[in-house]
Structures are given as structure tokens and as C-alpha cells.
CSV table of C-alpha atoms in Angstrom, one decimal:
chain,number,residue,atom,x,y,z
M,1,UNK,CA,94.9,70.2,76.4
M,2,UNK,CA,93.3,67.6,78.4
M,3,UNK,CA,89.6,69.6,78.4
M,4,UNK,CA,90.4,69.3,74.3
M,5,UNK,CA,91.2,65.6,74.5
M,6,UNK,CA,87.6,65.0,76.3
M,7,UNK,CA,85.5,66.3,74.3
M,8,UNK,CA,86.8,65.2,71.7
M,9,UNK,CA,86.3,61.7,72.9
M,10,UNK,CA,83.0,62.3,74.2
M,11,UNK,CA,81.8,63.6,70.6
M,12,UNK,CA,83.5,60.4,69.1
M,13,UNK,CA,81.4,57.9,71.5
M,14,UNK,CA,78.2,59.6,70.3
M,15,UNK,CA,78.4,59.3,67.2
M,16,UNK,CA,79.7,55.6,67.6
M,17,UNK,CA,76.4,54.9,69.5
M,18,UNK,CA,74.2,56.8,66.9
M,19,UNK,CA,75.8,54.3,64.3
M,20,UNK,CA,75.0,51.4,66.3
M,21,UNK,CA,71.1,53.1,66.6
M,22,UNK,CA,71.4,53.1,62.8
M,23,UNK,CA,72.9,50.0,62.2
M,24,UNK,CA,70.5,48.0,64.4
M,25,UNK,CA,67.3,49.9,63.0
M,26,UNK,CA,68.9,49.3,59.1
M,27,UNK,CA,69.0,45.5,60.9
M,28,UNK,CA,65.0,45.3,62.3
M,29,UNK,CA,63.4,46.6,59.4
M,30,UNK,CA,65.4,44.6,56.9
M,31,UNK,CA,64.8,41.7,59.6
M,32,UNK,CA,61.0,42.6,59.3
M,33,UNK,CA,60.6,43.1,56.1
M,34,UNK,CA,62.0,39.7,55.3
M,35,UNK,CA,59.6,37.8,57.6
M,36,UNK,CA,57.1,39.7,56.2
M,37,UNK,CA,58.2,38.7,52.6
M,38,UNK,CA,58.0,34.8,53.3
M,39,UNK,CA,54.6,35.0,55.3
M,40,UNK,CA,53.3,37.0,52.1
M,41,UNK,CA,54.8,34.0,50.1
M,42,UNK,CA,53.7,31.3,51.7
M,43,UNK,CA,51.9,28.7,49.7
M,44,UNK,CA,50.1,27.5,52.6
M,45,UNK,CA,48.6,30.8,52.9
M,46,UNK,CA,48.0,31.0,49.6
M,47,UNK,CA,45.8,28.2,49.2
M,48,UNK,CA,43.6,28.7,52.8
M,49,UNK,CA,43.0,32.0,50.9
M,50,UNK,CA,41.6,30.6,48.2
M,51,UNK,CA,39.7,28.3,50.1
M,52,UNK,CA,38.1,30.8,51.8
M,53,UNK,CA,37.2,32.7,48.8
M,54,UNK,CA,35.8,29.8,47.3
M,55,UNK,CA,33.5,28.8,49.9
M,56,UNK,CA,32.5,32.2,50.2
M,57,UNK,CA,30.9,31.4,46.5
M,58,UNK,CA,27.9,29.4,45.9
M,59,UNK,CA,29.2,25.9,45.3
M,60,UNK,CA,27.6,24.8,41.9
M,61,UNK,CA,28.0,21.3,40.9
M,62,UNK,CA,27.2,19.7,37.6
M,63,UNK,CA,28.0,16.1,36.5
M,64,UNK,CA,29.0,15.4,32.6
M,65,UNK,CA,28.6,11.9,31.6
M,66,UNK,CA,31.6,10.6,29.9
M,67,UNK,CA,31.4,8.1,26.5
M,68,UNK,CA,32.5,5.3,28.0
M,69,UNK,CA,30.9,6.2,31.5
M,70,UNK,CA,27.8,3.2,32.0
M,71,UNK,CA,24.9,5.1,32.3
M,72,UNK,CA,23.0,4.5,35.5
M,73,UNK,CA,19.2,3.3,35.2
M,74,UNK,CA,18.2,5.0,38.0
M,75,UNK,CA,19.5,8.4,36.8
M,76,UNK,CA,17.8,7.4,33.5
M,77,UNK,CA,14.5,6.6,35.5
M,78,UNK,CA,14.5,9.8,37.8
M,79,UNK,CA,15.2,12.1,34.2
M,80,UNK,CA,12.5,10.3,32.4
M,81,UNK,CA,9.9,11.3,35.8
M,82,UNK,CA,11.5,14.9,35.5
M,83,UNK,CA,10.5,15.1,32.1
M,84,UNK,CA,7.0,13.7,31.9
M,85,UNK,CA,6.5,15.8,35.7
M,86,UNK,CA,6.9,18.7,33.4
M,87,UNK,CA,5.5,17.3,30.4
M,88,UNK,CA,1.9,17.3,32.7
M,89,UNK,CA,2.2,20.5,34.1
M,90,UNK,CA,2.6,22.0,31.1
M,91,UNK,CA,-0.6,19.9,29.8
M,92,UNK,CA,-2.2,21.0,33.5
M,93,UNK,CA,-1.4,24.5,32.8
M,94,UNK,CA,-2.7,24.2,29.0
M,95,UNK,CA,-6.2,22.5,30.5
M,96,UNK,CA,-6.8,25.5,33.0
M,97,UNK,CA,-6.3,28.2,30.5
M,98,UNK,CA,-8.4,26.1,28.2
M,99,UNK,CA,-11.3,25.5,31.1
M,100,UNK,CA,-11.1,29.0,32.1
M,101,UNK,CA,-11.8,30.6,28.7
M,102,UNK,CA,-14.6,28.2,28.4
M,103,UNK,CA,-16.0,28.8,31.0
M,104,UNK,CA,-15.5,32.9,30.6
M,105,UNK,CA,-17.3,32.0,26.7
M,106,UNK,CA,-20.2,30.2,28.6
M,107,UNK,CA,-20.7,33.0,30.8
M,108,UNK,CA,-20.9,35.3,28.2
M,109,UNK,CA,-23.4,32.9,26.3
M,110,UNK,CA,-26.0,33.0,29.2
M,111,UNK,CA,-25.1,36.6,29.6
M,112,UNK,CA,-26.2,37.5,25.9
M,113,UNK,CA,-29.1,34.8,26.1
M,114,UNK,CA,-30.6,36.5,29.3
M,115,UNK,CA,-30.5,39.6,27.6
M,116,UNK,CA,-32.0,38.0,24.8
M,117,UNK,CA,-34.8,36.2,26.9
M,118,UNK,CA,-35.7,39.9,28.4
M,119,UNK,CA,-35.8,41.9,25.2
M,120,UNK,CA,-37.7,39.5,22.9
M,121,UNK,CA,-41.6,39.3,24.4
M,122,UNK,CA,-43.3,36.2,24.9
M,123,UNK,CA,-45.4,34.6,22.7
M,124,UNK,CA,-47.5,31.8,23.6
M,125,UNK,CA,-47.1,28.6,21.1
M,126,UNK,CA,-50.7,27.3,20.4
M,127,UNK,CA,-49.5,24.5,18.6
M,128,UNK,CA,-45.9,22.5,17.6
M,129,UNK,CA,-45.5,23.7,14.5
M,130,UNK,CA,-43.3,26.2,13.5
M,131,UNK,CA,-44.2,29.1,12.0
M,132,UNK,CA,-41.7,30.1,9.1
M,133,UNK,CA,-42.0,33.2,6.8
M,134,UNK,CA,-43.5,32.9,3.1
M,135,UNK,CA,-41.0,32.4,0.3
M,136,UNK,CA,-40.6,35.6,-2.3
M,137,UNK,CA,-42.2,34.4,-5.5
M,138,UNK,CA,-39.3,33.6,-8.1
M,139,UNK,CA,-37.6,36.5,-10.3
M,140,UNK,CA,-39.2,36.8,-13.6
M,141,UNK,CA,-37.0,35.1,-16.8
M,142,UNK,CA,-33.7,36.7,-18.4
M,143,UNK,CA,-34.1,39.4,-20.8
M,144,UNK,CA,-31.8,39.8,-23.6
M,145,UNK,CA,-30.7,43.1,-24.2
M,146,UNK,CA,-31.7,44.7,-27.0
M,147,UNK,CA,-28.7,47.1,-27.3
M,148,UNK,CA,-25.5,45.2,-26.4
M,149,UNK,CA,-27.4,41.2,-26.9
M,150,UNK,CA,-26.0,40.1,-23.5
M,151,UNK,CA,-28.7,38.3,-21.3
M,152,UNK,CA,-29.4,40.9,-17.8
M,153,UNK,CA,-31.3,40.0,-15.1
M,154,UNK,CA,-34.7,41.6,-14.0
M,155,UNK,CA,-36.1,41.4,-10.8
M,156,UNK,CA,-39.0,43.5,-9.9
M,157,UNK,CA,-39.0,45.9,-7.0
M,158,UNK,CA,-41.7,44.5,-5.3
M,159,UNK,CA,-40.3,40.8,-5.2
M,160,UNK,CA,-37.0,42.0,-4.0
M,161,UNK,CA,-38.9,43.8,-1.3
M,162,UNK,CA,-41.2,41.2,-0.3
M,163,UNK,CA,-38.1,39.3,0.0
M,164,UNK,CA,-36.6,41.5,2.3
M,165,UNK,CA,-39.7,41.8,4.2
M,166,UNK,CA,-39.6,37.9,4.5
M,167,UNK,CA,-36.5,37.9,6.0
M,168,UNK,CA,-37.2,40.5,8.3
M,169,UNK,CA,-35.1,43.2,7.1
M,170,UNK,CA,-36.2,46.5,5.8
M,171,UNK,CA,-35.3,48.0,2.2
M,172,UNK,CA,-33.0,50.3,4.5
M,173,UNK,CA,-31.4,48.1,6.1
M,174,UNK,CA,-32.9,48.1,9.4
M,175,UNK,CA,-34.4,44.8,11.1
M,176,UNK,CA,-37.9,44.4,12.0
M,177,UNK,CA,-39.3,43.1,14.8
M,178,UNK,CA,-40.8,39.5,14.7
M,179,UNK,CA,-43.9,38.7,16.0
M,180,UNK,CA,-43.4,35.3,16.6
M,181,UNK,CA,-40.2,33.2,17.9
M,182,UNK,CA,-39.3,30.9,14.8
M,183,UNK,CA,-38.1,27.5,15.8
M,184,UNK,CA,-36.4,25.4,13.4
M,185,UNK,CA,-35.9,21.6,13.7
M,186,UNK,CA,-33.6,19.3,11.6
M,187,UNK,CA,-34.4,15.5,11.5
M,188,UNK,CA,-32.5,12.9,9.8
M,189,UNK,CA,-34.1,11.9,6.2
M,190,UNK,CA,-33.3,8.7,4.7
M,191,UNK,CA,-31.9,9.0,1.3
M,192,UNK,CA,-33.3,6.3,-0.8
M,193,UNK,CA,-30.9,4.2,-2.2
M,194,UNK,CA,-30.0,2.9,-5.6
M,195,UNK,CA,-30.7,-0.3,-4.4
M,196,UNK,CA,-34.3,0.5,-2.9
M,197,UNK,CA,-34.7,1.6,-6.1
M,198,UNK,CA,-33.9,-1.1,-8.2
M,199,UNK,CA,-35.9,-3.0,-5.6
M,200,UNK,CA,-38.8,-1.4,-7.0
M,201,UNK,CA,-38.3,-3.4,-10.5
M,202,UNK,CA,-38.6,-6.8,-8.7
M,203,UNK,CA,-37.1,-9.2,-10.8
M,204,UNK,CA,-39.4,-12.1,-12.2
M,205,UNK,CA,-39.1,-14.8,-9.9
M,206,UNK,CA,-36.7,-17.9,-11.5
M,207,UNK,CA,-38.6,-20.8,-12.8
M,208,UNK,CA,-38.2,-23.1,-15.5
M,209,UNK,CA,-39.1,-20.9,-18.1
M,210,UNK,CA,-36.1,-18.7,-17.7
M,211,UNK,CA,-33.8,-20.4,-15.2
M,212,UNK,CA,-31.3,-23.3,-15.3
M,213,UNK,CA,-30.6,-24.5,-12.5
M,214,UNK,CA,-27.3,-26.5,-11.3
M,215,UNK,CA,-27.4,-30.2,-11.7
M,216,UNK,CA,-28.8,-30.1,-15.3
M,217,UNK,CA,-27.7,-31.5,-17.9
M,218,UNK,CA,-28.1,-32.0,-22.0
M,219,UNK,CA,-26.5,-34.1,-24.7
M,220,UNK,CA,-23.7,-31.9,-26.5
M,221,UNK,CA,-21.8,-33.1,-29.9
M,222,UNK,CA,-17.9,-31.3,-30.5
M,223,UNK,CA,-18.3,-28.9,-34.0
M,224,UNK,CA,-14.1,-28.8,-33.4
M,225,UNK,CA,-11.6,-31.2,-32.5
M,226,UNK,CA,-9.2,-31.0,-29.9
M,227,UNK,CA,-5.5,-31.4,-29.4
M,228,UNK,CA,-5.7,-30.7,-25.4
M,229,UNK,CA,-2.1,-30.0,-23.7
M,230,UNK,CA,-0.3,-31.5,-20.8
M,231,UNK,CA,2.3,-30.2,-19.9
M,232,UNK,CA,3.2,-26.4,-19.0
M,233,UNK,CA,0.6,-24.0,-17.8
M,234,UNK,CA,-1.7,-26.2,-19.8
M,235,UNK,CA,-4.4,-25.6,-17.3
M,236,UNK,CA,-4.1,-21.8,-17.3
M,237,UNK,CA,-4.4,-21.5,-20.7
M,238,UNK,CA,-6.6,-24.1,-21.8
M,239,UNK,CA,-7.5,-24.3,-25.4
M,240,UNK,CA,-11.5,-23.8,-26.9
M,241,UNK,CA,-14.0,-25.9,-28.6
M,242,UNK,CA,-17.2,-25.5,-29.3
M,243,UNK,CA,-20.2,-27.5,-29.0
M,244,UNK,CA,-23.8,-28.1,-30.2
M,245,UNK,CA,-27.0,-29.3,-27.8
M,246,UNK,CA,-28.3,-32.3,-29.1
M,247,UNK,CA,-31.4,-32.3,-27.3
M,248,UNK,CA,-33.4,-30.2,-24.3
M,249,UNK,CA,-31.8,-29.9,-21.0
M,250,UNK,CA,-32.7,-32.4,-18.1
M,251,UNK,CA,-34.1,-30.5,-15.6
M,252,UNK,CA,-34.5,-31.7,-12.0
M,253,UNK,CA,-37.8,-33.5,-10.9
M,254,UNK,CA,-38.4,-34.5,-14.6
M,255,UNK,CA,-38.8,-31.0,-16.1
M,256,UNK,CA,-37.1,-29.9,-20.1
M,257,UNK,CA,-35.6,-26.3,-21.0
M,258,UNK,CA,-35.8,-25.7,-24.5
M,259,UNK,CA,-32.0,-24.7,-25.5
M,260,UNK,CA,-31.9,-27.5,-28.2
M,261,UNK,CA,-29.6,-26.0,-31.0
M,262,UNK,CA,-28.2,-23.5,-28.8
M,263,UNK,CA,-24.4,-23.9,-28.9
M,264,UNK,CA,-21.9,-23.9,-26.0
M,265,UNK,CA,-18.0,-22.7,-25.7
M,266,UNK,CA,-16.1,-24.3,-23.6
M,267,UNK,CA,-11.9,-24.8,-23.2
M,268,UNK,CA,-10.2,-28.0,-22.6
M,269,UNK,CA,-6.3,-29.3,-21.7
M,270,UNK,CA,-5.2,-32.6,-20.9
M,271,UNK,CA,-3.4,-34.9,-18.2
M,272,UNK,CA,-0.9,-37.7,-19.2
M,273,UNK,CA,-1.5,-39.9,-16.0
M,274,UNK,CA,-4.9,-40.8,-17.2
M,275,UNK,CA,-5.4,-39.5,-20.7
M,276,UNK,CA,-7.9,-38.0,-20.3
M,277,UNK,CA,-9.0,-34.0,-21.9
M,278,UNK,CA,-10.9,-31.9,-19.2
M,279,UNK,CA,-13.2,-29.2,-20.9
M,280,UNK,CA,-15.0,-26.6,-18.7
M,281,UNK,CA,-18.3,-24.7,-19.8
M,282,UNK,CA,-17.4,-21.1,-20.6
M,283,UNK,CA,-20.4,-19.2,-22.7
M,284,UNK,CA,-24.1,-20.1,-23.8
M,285,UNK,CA,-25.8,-18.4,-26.8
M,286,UNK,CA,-28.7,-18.6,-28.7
M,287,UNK,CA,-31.2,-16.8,-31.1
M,288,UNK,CA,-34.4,-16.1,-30.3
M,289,UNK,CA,-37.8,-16.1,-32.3
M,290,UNK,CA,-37.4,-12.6,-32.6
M,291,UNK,CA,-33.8,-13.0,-33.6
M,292,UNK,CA,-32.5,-11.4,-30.6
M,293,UNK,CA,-29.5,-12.7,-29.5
M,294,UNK,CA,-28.9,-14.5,-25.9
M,295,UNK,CA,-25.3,-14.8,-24.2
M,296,UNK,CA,-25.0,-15.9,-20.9
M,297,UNK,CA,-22.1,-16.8,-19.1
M,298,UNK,CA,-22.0,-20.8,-18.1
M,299,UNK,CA,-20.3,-23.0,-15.5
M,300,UNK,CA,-19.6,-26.5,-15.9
M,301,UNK,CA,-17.9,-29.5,-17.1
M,302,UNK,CA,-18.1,-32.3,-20.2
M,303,UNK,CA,-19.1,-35.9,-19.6
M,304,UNK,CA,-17.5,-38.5,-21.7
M,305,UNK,CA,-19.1,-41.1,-23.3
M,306,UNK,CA,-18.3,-43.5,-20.2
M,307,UNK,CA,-19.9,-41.2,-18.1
M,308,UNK,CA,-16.8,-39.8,-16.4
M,309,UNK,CA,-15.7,-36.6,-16.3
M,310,UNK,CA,-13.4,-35.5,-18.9
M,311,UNK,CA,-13.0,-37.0,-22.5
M,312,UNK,CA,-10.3,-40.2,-23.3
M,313,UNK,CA,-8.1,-39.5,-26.1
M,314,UNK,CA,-5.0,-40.9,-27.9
M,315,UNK,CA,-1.8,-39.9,-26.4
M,316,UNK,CA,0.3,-38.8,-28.7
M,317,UNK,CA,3.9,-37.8,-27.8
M,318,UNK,CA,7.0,-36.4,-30.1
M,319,UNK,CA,9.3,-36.5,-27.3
M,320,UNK,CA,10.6,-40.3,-28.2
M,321,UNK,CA,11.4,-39.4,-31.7
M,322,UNK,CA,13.1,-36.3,-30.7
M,323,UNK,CA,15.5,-37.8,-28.3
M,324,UNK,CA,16.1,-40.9,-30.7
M,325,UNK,CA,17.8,-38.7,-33.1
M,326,UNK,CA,19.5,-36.7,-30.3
M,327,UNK,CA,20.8,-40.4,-29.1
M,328,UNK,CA,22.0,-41.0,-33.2
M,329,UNK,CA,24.0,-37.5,-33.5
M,330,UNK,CA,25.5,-37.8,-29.6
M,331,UNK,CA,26.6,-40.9,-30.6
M,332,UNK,CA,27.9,-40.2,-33.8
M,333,UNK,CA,29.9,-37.2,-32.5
M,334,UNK,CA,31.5,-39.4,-30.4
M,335,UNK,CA,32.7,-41.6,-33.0
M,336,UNK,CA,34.0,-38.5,-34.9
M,337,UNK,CA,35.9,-37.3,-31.5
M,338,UNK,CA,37.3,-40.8,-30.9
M,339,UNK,CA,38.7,-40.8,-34.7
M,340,UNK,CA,40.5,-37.3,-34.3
M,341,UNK,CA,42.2,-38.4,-31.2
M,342,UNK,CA,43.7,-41.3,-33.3
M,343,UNK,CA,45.3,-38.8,-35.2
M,344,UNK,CA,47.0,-37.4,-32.2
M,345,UNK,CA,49.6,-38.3,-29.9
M,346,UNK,CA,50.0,-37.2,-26.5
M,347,UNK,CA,53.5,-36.6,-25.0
M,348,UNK,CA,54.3,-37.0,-20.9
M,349,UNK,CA,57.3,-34.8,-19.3
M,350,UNK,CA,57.8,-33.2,-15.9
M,351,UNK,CA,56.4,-30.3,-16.6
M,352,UNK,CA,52.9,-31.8,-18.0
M,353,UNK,CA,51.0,-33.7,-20.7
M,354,UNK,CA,51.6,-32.2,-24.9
M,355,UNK,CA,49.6,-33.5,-27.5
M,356,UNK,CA,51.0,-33.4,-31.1
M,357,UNK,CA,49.2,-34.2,-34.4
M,358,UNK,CA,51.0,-36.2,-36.7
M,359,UNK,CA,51.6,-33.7,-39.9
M,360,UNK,CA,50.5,-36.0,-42.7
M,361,UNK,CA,47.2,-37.0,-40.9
M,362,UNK,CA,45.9,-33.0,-40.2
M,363,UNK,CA,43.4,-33.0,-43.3
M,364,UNK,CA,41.7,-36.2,-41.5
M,365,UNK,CA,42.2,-35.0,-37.9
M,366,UNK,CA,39.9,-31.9,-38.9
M,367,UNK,CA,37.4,-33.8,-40.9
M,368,UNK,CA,36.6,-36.2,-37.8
M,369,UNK,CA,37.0,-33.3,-35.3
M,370,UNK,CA,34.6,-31.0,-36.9
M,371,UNK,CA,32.2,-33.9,-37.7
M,372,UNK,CA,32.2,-34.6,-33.9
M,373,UNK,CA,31.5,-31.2,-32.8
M,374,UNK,CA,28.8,-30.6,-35.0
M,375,UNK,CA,27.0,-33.7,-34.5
M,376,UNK,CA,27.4,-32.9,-30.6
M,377,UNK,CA,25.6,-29.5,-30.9
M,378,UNK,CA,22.9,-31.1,-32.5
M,379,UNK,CA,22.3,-33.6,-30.2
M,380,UNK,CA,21.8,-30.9,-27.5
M,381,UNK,CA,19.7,-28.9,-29.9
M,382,UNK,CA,17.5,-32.0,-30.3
M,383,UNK,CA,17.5,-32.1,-26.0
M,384,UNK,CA,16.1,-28.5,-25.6
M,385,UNK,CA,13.1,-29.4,-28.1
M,386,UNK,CA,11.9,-32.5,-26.7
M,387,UNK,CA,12.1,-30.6,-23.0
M,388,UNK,CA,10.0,-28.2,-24.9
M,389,UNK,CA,7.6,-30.5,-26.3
M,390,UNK,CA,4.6,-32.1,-24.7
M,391,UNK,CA,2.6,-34.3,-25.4
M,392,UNK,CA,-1.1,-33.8,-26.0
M,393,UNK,CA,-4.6,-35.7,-26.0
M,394,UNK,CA,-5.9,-35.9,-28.5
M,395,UNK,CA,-9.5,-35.8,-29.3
M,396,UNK,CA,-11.8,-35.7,-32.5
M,397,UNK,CA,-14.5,-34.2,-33.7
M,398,UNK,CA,-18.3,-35.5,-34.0
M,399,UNK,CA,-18.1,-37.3,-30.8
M,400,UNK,CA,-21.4,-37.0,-28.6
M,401,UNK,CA,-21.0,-35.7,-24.7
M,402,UNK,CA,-22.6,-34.4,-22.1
M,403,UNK,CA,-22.4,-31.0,-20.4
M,404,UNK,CA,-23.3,-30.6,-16.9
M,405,UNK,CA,-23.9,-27.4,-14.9
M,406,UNK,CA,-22.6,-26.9,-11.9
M,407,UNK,CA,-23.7,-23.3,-11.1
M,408,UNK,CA,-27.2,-22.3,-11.9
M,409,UNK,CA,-27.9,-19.1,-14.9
M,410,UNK,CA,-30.8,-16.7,-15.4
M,411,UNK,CA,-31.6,-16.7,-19.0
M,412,UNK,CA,-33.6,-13.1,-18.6
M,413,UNK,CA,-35.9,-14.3,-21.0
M,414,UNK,CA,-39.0,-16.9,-21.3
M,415,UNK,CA,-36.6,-19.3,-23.2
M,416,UNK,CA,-40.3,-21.4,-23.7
M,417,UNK,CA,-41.8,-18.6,-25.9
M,418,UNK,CA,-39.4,-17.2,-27.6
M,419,UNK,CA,-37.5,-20.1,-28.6
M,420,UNK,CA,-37.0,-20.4,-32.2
């Protein structure tokens, strides 16, 4: 019984202890794998590994500029350098490839020359001049066929081949070999001008006989009145008259020209300060012996009898009459305004002025209203046309003048000879 009762109790304490192995080995490893859980969670950790694996890359940095960011001028300089640095390399590069292939084409020049230079004989050159190969006579003259009518064209064998032989090619097509190194020179040739040639026709030289010069002068008589304006573009556009010489034209240093009878256009307007019409020389004409017919342009100006320049005249000025009856019908308008009123009464309250016509006066308040109106608007009518009248100078005809050059004419003729 008591050999029973130990081992029992020794199996019972072994199996205790193997529990307690268990328990404490269930304990370590769930012990271990906790500490092993938080290191693998640790944020700490976490981020030195990234670290690591970032600066294990190549670090690449790039800067964005922002909108509102203020742009730097030295960043703006140094990318402005960068560019044009490139800009001339690529123009450095383009140069070299350029100076290379020249060079490699210049090469090849002397290269082909010196062959040249060794294949073609030499010739000595007696003289300068060069020696050139005849020309081929010219083809003979279209033939019209008799068959079809259309015109053909027939050269002869022979020409064709003398051509060829000219040019150094044979009729096969093979080249034949010059005797003689050809030279050709080209030299500027001056191309006669129009002018040199009109230079050739020298012109007569100008003289009295068919010249007026400036300065002369001849008495003139007006064939047409004149009614010269003032006021607007008067002096733009001016009106004409036409005048008759009197006599020869004084020359200077005593001499005549024989335009006597010739007949002169001219235009004139007119200036209110000093009453005065201003004409100006346009055209000369007369008629020859022959009865050709002479027109020349003319520059000038009219003398009046006092020997000033322009021509007094009467003043004479609608405006006055114009505004007298524009003064009448204003003022008669009024009157007619001032009588319709009368007929009217005018009422004052708080909330503003009313006027009223008396019902037994409304035939007569129309009459004098109407009649004012009317007689306003034609007082402003008679406004607009005395600001669109002006007065003008008046001048008459018959009256003798003087006409005066000031820019000299060539007649083209002997005005001595074939005066009429």
C-alpha cells in the first residue's frame, strides 16, 4: 500500500512540473512575441526606415514658382545667361559644321582644278585677247508647208553641225578637244540713259525771242467782270476772268516780246478788310502766223490802276438787309407771343404753376399764338442765310491793268517770227 501511495505521488509531481515547463514556455513566447509585435510597430522605427530608404535615393530637387511668389532678378538674370550660353553654342556648333563643309567644298575645288590644270595642255597666250569660236551662220527662213499649211522650221545639216562643232561638241555627242584655253571677261557697260538721250536734242538756248522772263510786265484790259468772294474757301476756289494784252510785254533792260493780242486767264476772290479783288495768272494763249495754236501755263498777279497789287472794288454786302427783316419778324413774333399770353391766366397752388385759357378768348389766343410762332421761324430762317451770305467785291469790266510775272515761261517758239 505505501509502495502504491509513492508512486503514485511521484507520477503526480511530474506531471505538475511538466505543466509548469508548459506554462512558462506558453508565457516566453507569448512574452516574445509581444515585444516583438511593438518593436515591429513602432513609429519611430518606422520613419528612420524610411529615412534610410530615402537617402539611399538620389535626392532630386526642383523649385516651382508660385503666382504670387516675387520673382527674383537674379534667378531671372542667371536663366536669361543659361539661355543665350546655349543659344551660342548652338550658333558655335552651326558655324563649325558650316566652316567644315566649306572648307571640305574648297578642297574639293582645288582638287578638281589640279586635275584640271594637269589634263588640259598649255598653251602660250601671244596676246590678251581672247580667242572665242565663230558663230553658226543663222537658220534659213520658215517654210510653210505645203500639205498641212502650218509654218515648219528648216535648218540645214551643215549649219546645225557647224554649230555643234562651234561649241565643241561632236554630232554624237562626244566633246572635242580645244586647242586653246578660252577666257571670258565681263565689264560693266553703261546703259545710255533716256536723259543722255534727250541731251542729244539740246534745247534752243532761251532768249527774248522765245522766253519771258520773271519781272515782266504788259498792259492787260478785263473782257469779263468780276464779282470776287470773301468769305468761305474764297481763296481755294477762286472765280475766272479773262483778259486781253494791250500792248508788248516790258522786258528787262529795255527789251519788247510781241504777245500783243494774246489773251490771259486768270482767277480772282476778294478780301473785306481792304476791298480789294486779288486775281492770279493761270494760262497764256495765242495764234500764231501759221495759225498754230500756243498754250502755256503762266504765273503771276494783276496790278490795279494805282499800281498795287490787286484791283479796288465796291463792297457790296446782303447781309444787312437780311438780318433787318430777320430783326422785323423776331420782333413781330414777339408781339404775337405777348398777345396769346394775355389770353391766359396762370394759376399758383402747392403742387405747382397751371395756366388756363379763358374759353371765350381761344379763337384769339390761336390767332396771336400761331402768328408768333411763325414769325419766329422766320426770323431764324432769315439768320442761317445772312451766315451763309458774303459779301463780295465787286469789279467791272473794261477796266485797264497790269499783269506781272513772277515765274519765267518758255514759249517753244520764235514768238518774233511767227507772230500774227
Amino acid at each position: 500500500m505505501t509502495d502504491t501511495h509513492e508512486a503514485t505521488s511521484t507520477t503526480s509531481t511530474a506531471a505538475r512540473k511538466r505543466q509548469t515547463i508548459i506554462t512558462l514556455g506558453a508565457a516566453g513566447l507569448l512574452f516574445g512575441g509581444i515585444l516583438l509585435g511593438l518593436y515591429l510597430t513602432d513609429p519611430q522605427q518606422q520613419i528612420a526606415t524610411n529615412n534610410d530608404q530615402v537617402s539611399s535615393d538620389e535626392e532630386i530637387t526642383e523649385h516651382f514658382n508660385l503666382p504670387g511668389k516675387k520673382v527674383d532678378p537674379r534667378e531671372v538674370w542667371i536663366s536669361r545667361g543659361e539661355s543665350d550660353i546655349n543659344t551660342l553654342k548652338k550658333s558655335n556648333a552651326e558655324f563649325t559644321r558650316t566652316i567644315e563643309q566649306l572648307r571640305g567644298e574648297i578642297a574639293q575645288l582645288q582638287t578638281n582644278q589640279a586635275r584640271a590644270n594637269q589634263a588640259t595642255p598649255s598653251v602660250p597666250l601671244n596676246t590678251g585677247v581672247a580667242t572665242f569660236p565663230t558663230l553658226p551662220p543663222p537658220p534659213p527662213p520658215r517654210k510653210q508647208s505645203p500639205a498641212s499649211g502650218t509654218m515648219v522650221d528648216t535648218v540645214l545639216s551643215d549649219a546645225a553641225g557647224q554649230t555643234a562643232n562651234n561649241l565643241g561638241v561632236n554630232r554624237n555627242g562626244s566633246t572635242i578637244s580645244s586647242s586653246a584655253i578660252l577666257s571670258v571677261s565681263l565689264a560693266d557697260t553703261p546703259v545710255p540713259d533716256d536723259k543722255d538721250k534727250q541731251g542729244a536734242k539740246k534745247k534752243p538756248p532761251c532768249n527774248v525771242t522765245n522766253c519771258i522772263p520773271p519781272g515782266a510786265f504788259a498792259k492787260a484790259a478785263l473782257l469779263s467782270g468780276l464779282d470776287a468772294p470773301t468769305g468761305g474757301r474764297a481763296d481755294t476756289n477762286p472765280h475766272p476772268v479773262l483778259l486781253e494784252l494791250l500792248d508788248t510785254a516790258s522786258l528787262p533792260n529795255r527789251y519788247r516780246s510781241r504777245v500783243k493780242e494774246c489773251r490771259v486767264v486768270a482767277a480772282g476772290f476778294g478780301r473785306i478788310s481792304d476791298e480789294r479783288a486779288y486775281l492770279r495768272l493761270e494760262r497764256l494763249s495765242c495764234v500764231l502766223r501759221g495759225g498754230e495754236i500756243l498754250d502755256v501755263p503762266l504765273k503771276g498777279y494783276v496790278s490795279g490802276e494805282d499800281g498795287k497789287v490787286g484791283m479796288r472794288g465796291h463792297l457790296i454786302s446782303k447781309q444787312g438787309a437780311l438780318i433787318a427783316r430777320a430783326l422785323l419778324a423776331g420782333t413781330a413774333g414777339g408781339i404775337g407771343s405777348a398777345i396769346s399770353q394775355s389770353y391766359s391766366s396762370v394759376l399758383t397752388s402747392p403742387t405747382g404753376a397751371v395756366s388756363t385759357i379763358d374759353p371765350s378768348k381761344t379763337l384769339e389766343f390761336g390767332v396771336a399764338s400761331g402768328f408768333g410762332t411763325a414769325l419766329g421761324e422766320i426770323s431764324d430762317w432769315y439768320l442761317k442765310r445772312a451766315d451763309e451770305t458774303y459779301p463780295i467785291i465787286e469789279i467791272d469790266a473794261g477796266r485797264v491793268v497790269e499783269i506781272v510775272l513772277t515765274e519765267g515761261i518758255e514759249l517753244g517758239v520764235n514768238i518774233e517770227e511767227n507772230h500774227s
